[in-house]
mmCIF file of the C-alpha atoms, coordinates in Angstrom:
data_MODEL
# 
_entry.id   MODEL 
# 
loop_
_atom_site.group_PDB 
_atom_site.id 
_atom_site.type_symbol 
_atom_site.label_atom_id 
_atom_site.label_alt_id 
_atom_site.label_comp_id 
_atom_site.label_asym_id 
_atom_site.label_entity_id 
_atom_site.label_seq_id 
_atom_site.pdbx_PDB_ins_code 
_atom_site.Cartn_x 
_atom_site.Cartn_y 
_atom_site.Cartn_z 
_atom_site.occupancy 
_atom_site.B_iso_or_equiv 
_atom_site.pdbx_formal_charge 
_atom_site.auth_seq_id 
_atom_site.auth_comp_id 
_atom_site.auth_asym_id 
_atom_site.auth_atom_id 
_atom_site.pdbx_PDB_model_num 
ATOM 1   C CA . UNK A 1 1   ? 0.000   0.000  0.000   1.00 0.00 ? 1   UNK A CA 1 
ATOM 2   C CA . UNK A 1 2   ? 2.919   2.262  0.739   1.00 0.00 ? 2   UNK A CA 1 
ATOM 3   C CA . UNK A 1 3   ? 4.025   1.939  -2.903  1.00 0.00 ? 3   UNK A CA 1 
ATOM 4   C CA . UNK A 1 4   ? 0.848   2.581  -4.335  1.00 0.00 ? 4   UNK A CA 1 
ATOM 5   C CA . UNK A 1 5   ? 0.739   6.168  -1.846  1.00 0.00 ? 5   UNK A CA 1 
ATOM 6   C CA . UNK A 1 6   ? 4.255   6.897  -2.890  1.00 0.00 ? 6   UNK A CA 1 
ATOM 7   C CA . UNK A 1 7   ? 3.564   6.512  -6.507  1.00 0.00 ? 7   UNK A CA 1 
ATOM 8   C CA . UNK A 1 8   ? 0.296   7.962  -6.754  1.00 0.00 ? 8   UNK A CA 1 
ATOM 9   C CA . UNK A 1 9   ? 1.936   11.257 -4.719  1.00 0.00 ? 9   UNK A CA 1 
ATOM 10  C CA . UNK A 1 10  ? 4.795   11.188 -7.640  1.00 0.00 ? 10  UNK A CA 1 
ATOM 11  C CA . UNK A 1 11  ? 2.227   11.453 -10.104 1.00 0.00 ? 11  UNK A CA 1 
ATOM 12  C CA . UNK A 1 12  ? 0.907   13.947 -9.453  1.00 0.00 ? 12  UNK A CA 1 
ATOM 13  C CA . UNK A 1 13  ? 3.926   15.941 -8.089  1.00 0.00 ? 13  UNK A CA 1 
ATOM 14  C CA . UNK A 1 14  ? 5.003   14.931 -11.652 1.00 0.00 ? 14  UNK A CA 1 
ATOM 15  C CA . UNK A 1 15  ? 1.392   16.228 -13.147 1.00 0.00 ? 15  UNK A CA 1 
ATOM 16  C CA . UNK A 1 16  ? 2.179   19.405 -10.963 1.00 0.00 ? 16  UNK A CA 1 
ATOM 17  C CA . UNK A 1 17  ? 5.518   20.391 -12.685 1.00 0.00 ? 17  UNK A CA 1 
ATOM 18  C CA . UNK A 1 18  ? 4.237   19.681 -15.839 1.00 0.00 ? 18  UNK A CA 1 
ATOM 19  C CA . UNK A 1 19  ? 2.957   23.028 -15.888 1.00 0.00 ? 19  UNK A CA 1 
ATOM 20  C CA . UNK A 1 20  ? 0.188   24.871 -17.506 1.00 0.00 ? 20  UNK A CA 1 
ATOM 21  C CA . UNK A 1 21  ? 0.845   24.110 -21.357 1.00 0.00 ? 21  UNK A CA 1 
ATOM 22  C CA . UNK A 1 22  ? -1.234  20.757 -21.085 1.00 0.00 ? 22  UNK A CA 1 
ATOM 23  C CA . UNK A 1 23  ? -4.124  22.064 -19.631 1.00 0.00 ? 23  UNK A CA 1 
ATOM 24  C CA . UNK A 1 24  ? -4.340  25.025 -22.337 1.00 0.00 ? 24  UNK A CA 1 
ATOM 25  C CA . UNK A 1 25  ? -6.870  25.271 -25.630 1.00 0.00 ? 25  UNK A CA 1 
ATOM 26  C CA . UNK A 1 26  ? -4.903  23.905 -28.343 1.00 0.00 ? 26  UNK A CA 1 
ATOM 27  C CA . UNK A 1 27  ? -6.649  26.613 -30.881 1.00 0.00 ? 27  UNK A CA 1 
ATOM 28  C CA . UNK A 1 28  ? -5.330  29.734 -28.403 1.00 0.00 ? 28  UNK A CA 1 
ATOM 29  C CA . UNK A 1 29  ? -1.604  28.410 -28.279 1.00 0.00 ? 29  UNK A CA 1 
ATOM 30  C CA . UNK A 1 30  ? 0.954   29.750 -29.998 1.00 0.00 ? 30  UNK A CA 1 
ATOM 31  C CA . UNK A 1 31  ? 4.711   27.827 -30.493 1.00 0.00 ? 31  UNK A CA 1 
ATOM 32  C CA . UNK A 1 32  ? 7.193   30.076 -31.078 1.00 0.00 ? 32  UNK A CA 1 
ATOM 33  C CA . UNK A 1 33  ? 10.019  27.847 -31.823 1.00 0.00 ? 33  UNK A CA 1 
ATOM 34  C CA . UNK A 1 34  ? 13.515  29.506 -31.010 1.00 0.00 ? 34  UNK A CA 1 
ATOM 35  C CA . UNK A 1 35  ? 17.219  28.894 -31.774 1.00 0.00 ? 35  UNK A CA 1 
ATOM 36  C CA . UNK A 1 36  ? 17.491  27.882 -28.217 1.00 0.00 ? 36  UNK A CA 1 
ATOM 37  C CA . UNK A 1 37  ? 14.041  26.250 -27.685 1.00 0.00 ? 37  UNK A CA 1 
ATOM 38  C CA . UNK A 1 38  ? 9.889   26.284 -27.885 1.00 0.00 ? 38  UNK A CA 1 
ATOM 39  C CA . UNK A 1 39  ? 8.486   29.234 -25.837 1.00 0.00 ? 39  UNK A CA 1 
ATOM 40  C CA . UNK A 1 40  ? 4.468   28.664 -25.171 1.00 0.00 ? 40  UNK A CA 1 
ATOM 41  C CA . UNK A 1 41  ? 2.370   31.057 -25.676 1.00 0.00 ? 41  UNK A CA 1 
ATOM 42  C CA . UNK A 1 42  ? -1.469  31.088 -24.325 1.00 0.00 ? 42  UNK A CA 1 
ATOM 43  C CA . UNK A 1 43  ? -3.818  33.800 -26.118 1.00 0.00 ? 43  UNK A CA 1 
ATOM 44  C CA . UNK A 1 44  ? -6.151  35.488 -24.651 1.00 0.00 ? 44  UNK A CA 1 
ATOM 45  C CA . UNK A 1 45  ? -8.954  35.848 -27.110 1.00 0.00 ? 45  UNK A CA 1 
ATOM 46  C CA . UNK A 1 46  ? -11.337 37.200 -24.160 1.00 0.00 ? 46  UNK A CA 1 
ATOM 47  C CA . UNK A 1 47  ? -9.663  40.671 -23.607 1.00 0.00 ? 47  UNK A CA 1 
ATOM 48  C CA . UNK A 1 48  ? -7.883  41.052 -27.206 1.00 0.00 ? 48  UNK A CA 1 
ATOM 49  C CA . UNK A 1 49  ? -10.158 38.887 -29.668 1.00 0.00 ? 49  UNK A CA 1 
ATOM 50  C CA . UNK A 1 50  ? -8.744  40.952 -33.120 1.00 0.00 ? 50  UNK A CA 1 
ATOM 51  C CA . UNK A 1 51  ? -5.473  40.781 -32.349 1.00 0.00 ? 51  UNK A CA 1 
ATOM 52  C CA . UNK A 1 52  ? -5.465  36.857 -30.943 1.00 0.00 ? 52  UNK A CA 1 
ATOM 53  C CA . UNK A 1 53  ? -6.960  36.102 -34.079 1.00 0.00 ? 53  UNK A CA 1 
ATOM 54  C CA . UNK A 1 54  ? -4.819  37.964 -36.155 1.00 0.00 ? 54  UNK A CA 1 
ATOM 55  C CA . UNK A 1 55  ? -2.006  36.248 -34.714 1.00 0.00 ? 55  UNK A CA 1 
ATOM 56  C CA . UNK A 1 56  ? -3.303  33.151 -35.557 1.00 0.00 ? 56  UNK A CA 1 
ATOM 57  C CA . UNK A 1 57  ? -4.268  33.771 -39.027 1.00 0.00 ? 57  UNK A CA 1 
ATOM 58  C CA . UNK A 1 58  ? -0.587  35.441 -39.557 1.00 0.00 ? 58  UNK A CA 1 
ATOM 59  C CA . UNK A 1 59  ? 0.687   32.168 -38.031 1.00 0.00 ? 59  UNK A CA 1 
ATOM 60  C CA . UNK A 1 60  ? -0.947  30.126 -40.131 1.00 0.00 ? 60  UNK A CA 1 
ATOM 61  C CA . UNK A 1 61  ? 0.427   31.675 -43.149 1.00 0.00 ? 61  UNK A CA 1 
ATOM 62  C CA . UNK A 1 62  ? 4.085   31.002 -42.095 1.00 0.00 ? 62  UNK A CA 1 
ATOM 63  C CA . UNK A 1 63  ? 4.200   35.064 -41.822 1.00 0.00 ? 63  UNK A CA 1 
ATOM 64  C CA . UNK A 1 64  ? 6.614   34.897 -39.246 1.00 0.00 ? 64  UNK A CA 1 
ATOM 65  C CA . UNK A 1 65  ? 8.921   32.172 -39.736 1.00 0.00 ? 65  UNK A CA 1 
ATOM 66  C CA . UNK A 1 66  ? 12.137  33.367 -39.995 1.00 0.00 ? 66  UNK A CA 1 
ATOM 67  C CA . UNK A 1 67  ? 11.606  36.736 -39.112 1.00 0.00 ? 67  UNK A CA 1 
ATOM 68  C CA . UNK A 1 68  ? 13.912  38.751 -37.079 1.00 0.00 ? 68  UNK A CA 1 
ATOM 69  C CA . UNK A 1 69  ? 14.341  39.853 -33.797 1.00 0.00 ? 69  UNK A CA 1 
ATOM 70  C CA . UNK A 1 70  ? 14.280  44.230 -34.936 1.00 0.00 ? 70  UNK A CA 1 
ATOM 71  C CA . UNK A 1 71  ? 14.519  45.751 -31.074 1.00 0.00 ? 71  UNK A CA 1 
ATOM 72  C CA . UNK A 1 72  ? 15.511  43.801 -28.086 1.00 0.00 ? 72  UNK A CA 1 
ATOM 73  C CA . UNK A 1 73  ? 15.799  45.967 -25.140 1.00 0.00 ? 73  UNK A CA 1 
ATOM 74  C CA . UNK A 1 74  ? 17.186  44.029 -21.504 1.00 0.00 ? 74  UNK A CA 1 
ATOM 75  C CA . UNK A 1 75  ? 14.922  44.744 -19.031 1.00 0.00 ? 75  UNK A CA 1 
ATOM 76  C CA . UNK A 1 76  ? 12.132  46.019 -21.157 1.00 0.00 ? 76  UNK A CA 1 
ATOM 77  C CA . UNK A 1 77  ? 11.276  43.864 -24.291 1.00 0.00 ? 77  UNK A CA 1 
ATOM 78  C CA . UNK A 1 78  ? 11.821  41.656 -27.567 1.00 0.00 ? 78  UNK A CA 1 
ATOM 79  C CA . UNK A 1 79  ? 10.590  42.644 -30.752 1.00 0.00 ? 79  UNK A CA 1 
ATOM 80  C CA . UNK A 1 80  ? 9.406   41.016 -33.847 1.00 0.00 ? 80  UNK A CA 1 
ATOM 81  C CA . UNK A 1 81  ? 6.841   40.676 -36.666 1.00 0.00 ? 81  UNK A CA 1 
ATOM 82  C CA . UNK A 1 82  ? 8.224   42.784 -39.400 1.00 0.00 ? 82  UNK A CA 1 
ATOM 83  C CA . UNK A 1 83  ? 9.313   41.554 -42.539 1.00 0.00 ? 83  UNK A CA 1 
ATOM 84  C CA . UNK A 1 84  ? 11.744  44.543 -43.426 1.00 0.00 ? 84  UNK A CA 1 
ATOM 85  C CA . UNK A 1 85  ? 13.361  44.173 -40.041 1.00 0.00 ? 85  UNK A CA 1 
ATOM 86  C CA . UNK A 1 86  ? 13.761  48.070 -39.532 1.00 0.00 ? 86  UNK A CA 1 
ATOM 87  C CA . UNK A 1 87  ? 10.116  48.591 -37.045 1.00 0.00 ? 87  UNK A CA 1 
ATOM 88  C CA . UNK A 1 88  ? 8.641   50.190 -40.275 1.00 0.00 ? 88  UNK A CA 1 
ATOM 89  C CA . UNK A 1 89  ? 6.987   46.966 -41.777 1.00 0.00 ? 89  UNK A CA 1 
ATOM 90  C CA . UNK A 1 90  ? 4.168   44.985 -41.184 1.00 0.00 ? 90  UNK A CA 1 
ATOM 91  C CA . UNK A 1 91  ? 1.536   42.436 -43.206 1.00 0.00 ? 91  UNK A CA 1 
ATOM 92  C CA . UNK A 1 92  ? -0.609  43.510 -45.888 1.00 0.00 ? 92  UNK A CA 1 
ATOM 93  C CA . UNK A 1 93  ? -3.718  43.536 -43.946 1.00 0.00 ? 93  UNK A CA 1 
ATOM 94  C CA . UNK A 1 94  ? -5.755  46.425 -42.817 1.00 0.00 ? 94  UNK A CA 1 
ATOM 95  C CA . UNK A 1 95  ? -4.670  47.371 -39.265 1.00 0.00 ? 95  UNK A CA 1 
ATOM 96  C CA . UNK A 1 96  ? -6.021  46.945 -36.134 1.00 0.00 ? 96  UNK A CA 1 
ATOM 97  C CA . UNK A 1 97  ? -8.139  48.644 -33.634 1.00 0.00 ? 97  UNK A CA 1 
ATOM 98  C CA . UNK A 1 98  ? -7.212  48.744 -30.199 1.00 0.00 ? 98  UNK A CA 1 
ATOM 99  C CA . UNK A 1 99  ? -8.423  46.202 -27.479 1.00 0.00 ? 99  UNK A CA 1 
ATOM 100 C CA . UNK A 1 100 ? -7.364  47.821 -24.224 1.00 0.00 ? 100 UNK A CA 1 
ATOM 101 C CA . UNK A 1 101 ? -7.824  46.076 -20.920 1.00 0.00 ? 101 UNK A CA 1 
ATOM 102 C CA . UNK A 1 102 ? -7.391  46.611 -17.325 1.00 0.00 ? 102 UNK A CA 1 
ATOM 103 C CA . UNK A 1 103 ? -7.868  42.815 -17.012 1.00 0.00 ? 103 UNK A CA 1 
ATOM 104 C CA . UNK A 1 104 ? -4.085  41.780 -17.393 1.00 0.00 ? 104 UNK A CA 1 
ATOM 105 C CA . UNK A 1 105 ? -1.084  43.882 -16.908 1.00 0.00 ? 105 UNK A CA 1 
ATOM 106 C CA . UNK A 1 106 ? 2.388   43.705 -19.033 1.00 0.00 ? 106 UNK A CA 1 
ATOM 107 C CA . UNK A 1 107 ? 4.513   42.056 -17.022 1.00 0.00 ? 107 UNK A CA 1 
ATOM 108 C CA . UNK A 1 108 ? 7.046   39.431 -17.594 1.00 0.00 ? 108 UNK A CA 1 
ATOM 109 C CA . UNK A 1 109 ? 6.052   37.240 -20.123 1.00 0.00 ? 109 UNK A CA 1 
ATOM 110 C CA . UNK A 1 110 ? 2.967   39.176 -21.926 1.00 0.00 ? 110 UNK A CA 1 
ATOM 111 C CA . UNK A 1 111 ? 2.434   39.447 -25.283 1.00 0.00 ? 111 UNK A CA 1 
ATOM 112 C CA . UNK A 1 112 ? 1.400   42.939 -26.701 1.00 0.00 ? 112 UNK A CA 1 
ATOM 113 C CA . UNK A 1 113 ? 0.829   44.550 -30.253 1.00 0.00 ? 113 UNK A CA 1 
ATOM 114 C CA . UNK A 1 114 ? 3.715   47.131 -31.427 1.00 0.00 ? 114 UNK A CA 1 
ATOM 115 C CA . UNK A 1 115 ? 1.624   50.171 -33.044 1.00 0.00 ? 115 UNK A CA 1 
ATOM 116 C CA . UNK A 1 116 ? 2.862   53.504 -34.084 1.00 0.00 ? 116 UNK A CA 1 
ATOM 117 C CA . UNK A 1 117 ? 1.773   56.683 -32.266 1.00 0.00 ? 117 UNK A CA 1 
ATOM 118 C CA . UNK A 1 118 ? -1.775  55.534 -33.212 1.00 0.00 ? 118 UNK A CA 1 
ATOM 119 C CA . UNK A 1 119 ? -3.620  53.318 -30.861 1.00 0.00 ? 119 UNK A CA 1 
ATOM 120 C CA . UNK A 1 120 ? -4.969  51.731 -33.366 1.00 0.00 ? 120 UNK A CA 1 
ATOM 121 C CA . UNK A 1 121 ? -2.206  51.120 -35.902 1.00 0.00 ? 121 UNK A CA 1 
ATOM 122 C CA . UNK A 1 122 ? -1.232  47.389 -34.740 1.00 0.00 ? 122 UNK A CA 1 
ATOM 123 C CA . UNK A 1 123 ? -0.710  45.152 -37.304 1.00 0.00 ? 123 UNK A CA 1 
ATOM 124 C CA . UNK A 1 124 ? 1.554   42.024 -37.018 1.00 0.00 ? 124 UNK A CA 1 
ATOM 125 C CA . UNK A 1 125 ? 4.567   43.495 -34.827 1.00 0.00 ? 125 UNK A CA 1 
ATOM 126 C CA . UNK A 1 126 ? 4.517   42.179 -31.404 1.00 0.00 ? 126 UNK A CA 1 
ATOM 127 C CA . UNK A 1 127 ? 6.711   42.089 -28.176 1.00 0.00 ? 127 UNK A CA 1 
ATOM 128 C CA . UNK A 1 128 ? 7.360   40.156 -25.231 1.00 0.00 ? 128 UNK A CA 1 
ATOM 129 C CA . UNK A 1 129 ? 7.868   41.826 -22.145 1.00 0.00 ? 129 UNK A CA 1 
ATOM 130 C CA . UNK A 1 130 ? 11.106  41.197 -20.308 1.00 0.00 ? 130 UNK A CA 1 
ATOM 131 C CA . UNK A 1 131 ? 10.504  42.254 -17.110 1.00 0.00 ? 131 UNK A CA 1 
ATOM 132 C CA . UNK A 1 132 ? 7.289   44.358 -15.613 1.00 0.00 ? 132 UNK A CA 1 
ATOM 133 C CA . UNK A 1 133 ? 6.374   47.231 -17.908 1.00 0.00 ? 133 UNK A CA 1 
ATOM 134 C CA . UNK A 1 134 ? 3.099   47.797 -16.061 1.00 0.00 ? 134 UNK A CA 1 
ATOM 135 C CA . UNK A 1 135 ? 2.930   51.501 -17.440 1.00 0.00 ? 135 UNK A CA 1 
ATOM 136 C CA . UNK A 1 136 ? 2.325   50.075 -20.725 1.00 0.00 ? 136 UNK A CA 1 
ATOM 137 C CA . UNK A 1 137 ? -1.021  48.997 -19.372 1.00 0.00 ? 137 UNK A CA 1 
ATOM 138 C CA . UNK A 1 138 ? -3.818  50.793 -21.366 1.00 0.00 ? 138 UNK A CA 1 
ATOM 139 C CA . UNK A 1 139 ? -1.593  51.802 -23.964 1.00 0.00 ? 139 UNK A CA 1 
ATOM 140 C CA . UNK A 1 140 ? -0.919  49.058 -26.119 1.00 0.00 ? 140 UNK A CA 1 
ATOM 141 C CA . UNK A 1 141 ? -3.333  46.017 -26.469 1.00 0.00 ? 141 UNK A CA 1 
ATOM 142 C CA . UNK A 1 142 ? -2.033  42.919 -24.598 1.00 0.00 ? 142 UNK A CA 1 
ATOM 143 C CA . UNK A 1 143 ? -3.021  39.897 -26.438 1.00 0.00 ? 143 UNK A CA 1 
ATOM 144 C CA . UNK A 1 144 ? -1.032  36.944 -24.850 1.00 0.00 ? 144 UNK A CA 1 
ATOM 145 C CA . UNK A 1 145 ? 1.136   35.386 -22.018 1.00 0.00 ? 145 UNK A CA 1 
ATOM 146 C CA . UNK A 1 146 ? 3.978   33.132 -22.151 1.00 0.00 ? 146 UNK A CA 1 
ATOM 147 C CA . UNK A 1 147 ? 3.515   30.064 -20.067 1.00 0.00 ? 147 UNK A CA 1 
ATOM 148 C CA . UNK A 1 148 ? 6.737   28.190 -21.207 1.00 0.00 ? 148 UNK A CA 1 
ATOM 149 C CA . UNK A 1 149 ? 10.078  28.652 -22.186 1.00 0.00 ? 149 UNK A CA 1 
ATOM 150 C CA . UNK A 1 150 ? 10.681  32.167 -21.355 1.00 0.00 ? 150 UNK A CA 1 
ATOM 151 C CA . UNK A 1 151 ? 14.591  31.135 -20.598 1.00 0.00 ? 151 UNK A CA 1 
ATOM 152 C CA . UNK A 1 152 ? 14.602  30.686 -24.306 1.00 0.00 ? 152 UNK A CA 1 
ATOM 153 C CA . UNK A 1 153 ? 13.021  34.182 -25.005 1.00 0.00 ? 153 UNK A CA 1 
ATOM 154 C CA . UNK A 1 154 ? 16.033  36.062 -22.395 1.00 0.00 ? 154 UNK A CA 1 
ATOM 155 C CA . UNK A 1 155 ? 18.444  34.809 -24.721 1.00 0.00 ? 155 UNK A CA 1 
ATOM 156 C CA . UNK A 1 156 ? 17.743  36.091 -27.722 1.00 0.00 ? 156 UNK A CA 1 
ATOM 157 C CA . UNK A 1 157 ? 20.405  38.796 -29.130 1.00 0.00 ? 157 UNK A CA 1 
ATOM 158 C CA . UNK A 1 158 ? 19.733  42.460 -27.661 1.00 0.00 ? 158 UNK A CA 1 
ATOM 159 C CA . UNK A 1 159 ? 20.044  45.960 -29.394 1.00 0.00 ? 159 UNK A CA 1 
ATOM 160 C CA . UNK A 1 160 ? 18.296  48.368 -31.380 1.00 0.00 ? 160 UNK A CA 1 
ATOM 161 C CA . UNK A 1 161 ? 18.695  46.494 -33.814 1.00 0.00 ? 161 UNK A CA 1 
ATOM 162 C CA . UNK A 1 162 ? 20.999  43.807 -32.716 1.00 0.00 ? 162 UNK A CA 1 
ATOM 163 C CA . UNK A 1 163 ? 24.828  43.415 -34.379 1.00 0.00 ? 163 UNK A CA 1 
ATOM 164 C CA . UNK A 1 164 ? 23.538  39.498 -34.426 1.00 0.00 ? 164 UNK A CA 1 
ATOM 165 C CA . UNK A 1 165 ? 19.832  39.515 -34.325 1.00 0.00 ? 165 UNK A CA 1 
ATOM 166 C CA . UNK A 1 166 ? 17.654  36.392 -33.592 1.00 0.00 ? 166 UNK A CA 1 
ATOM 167 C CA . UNK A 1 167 ? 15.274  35.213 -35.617 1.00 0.00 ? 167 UNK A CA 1 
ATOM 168 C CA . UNK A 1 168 ? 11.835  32.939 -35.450 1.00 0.00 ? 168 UNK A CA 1 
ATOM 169 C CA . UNK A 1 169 ? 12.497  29.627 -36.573 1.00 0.00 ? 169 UNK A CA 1 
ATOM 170 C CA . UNK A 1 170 ? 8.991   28.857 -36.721 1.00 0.00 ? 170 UNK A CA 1 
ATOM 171 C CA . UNK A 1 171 ? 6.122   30.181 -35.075 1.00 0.00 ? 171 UNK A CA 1 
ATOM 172 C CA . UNK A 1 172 ? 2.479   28.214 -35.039 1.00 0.00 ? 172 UNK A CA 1 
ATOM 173 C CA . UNK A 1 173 ? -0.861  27.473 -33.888 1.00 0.00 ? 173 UNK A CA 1 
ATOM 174 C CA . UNK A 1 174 ? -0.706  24.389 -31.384 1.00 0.00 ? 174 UNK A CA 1 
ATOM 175 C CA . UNK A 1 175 ? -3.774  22.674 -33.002 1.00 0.00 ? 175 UNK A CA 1 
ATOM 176 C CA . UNK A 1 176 ? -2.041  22.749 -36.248 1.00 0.00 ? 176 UNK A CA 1 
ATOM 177 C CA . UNK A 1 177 ? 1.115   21.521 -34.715 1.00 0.00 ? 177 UNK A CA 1 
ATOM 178 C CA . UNK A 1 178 ? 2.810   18.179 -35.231 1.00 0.00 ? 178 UNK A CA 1 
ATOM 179 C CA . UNK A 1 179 ? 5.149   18.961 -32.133 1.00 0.00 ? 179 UNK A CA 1 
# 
């Protein structure tokens, strides 16, 4: 009976570190596959529905694959989403509208939509937050979180833009995924 106890409580210790990707809606998870790794990214389609679907759909075009890394700033954020690498780029579709929230806050690990001076100018540049950039709240739409592998996101290459910038090896929907 002791054995039994001892391996059922490893279970679900084992369950318990397994963390909060298995439990999350295949069609709102993003892989962002890395040079070092898979980051794992939940979307949150019930504060930021446009822009968690426009993520998707730019996903599922292989928009960002091999994109750069354009701005990497320690402490602050990472960069991506524009094809001409210089923060001036973007996809060909119309722009978006902004989805503020007071519901989540950018800190470390949220996703939000780079814009221009207008709010509502987001297209497909995003950033992940490095550390807490809680005065960003309200001014840029957050749209995501990342629940795993943000080691692999504190590695990639800083600068404005970087000497050796990073790039997106691949970045997908999880339900379209074959791991």
């Amino acid at each position: 009976m002791r054995g039994l106890t001892a391996a059922l409580v490893a279970l679900f210790a084992l369950a318990g570190l397994a963390g909060k990707a298995f439990a999350l809606d295949p069609e709102n998870t993003i892989y962002l596959d890395l040079k070092d790794g898979r980051v794992v990214i939940e979307l949150l389609p019930e504060i930021a529905p446009e822009h968690a679907r426009r993520i998707k759909e730019l996903s599922r075009e292989g928009f960002y694959d091999g994109l750069l890394f354009h701005r990497v700033i320690p402490g602050f954020m990472a960069q991506s989403g524009d094809p001409t690498a210089t923060g001036m780029g973007g996809s060909f579709k119309d722009d978006l509208r902004a989805e503020f929230t007071n519901k989540e806050s950018f800190t470390r690990g949220a996703l939000g939509m780079a814009r221009s001076s207008s709010p509502h100018s987001a297209n497909s540049q995003f950033f992940i937050v490095l550390d807490d950039a809680s005065f960003l709240d309200g001014e840029y739409t957050l749209f995501g979180r990342v629940v795993e592998g943000m080691e692999y996101v504190d590695n990639i290459a800083p600068g404005e833009p970087p000497s050796n910038p990073d790039k997106i090896v691949k970045m997908q929907v999880a339900a379209d995924a074959n791991q």
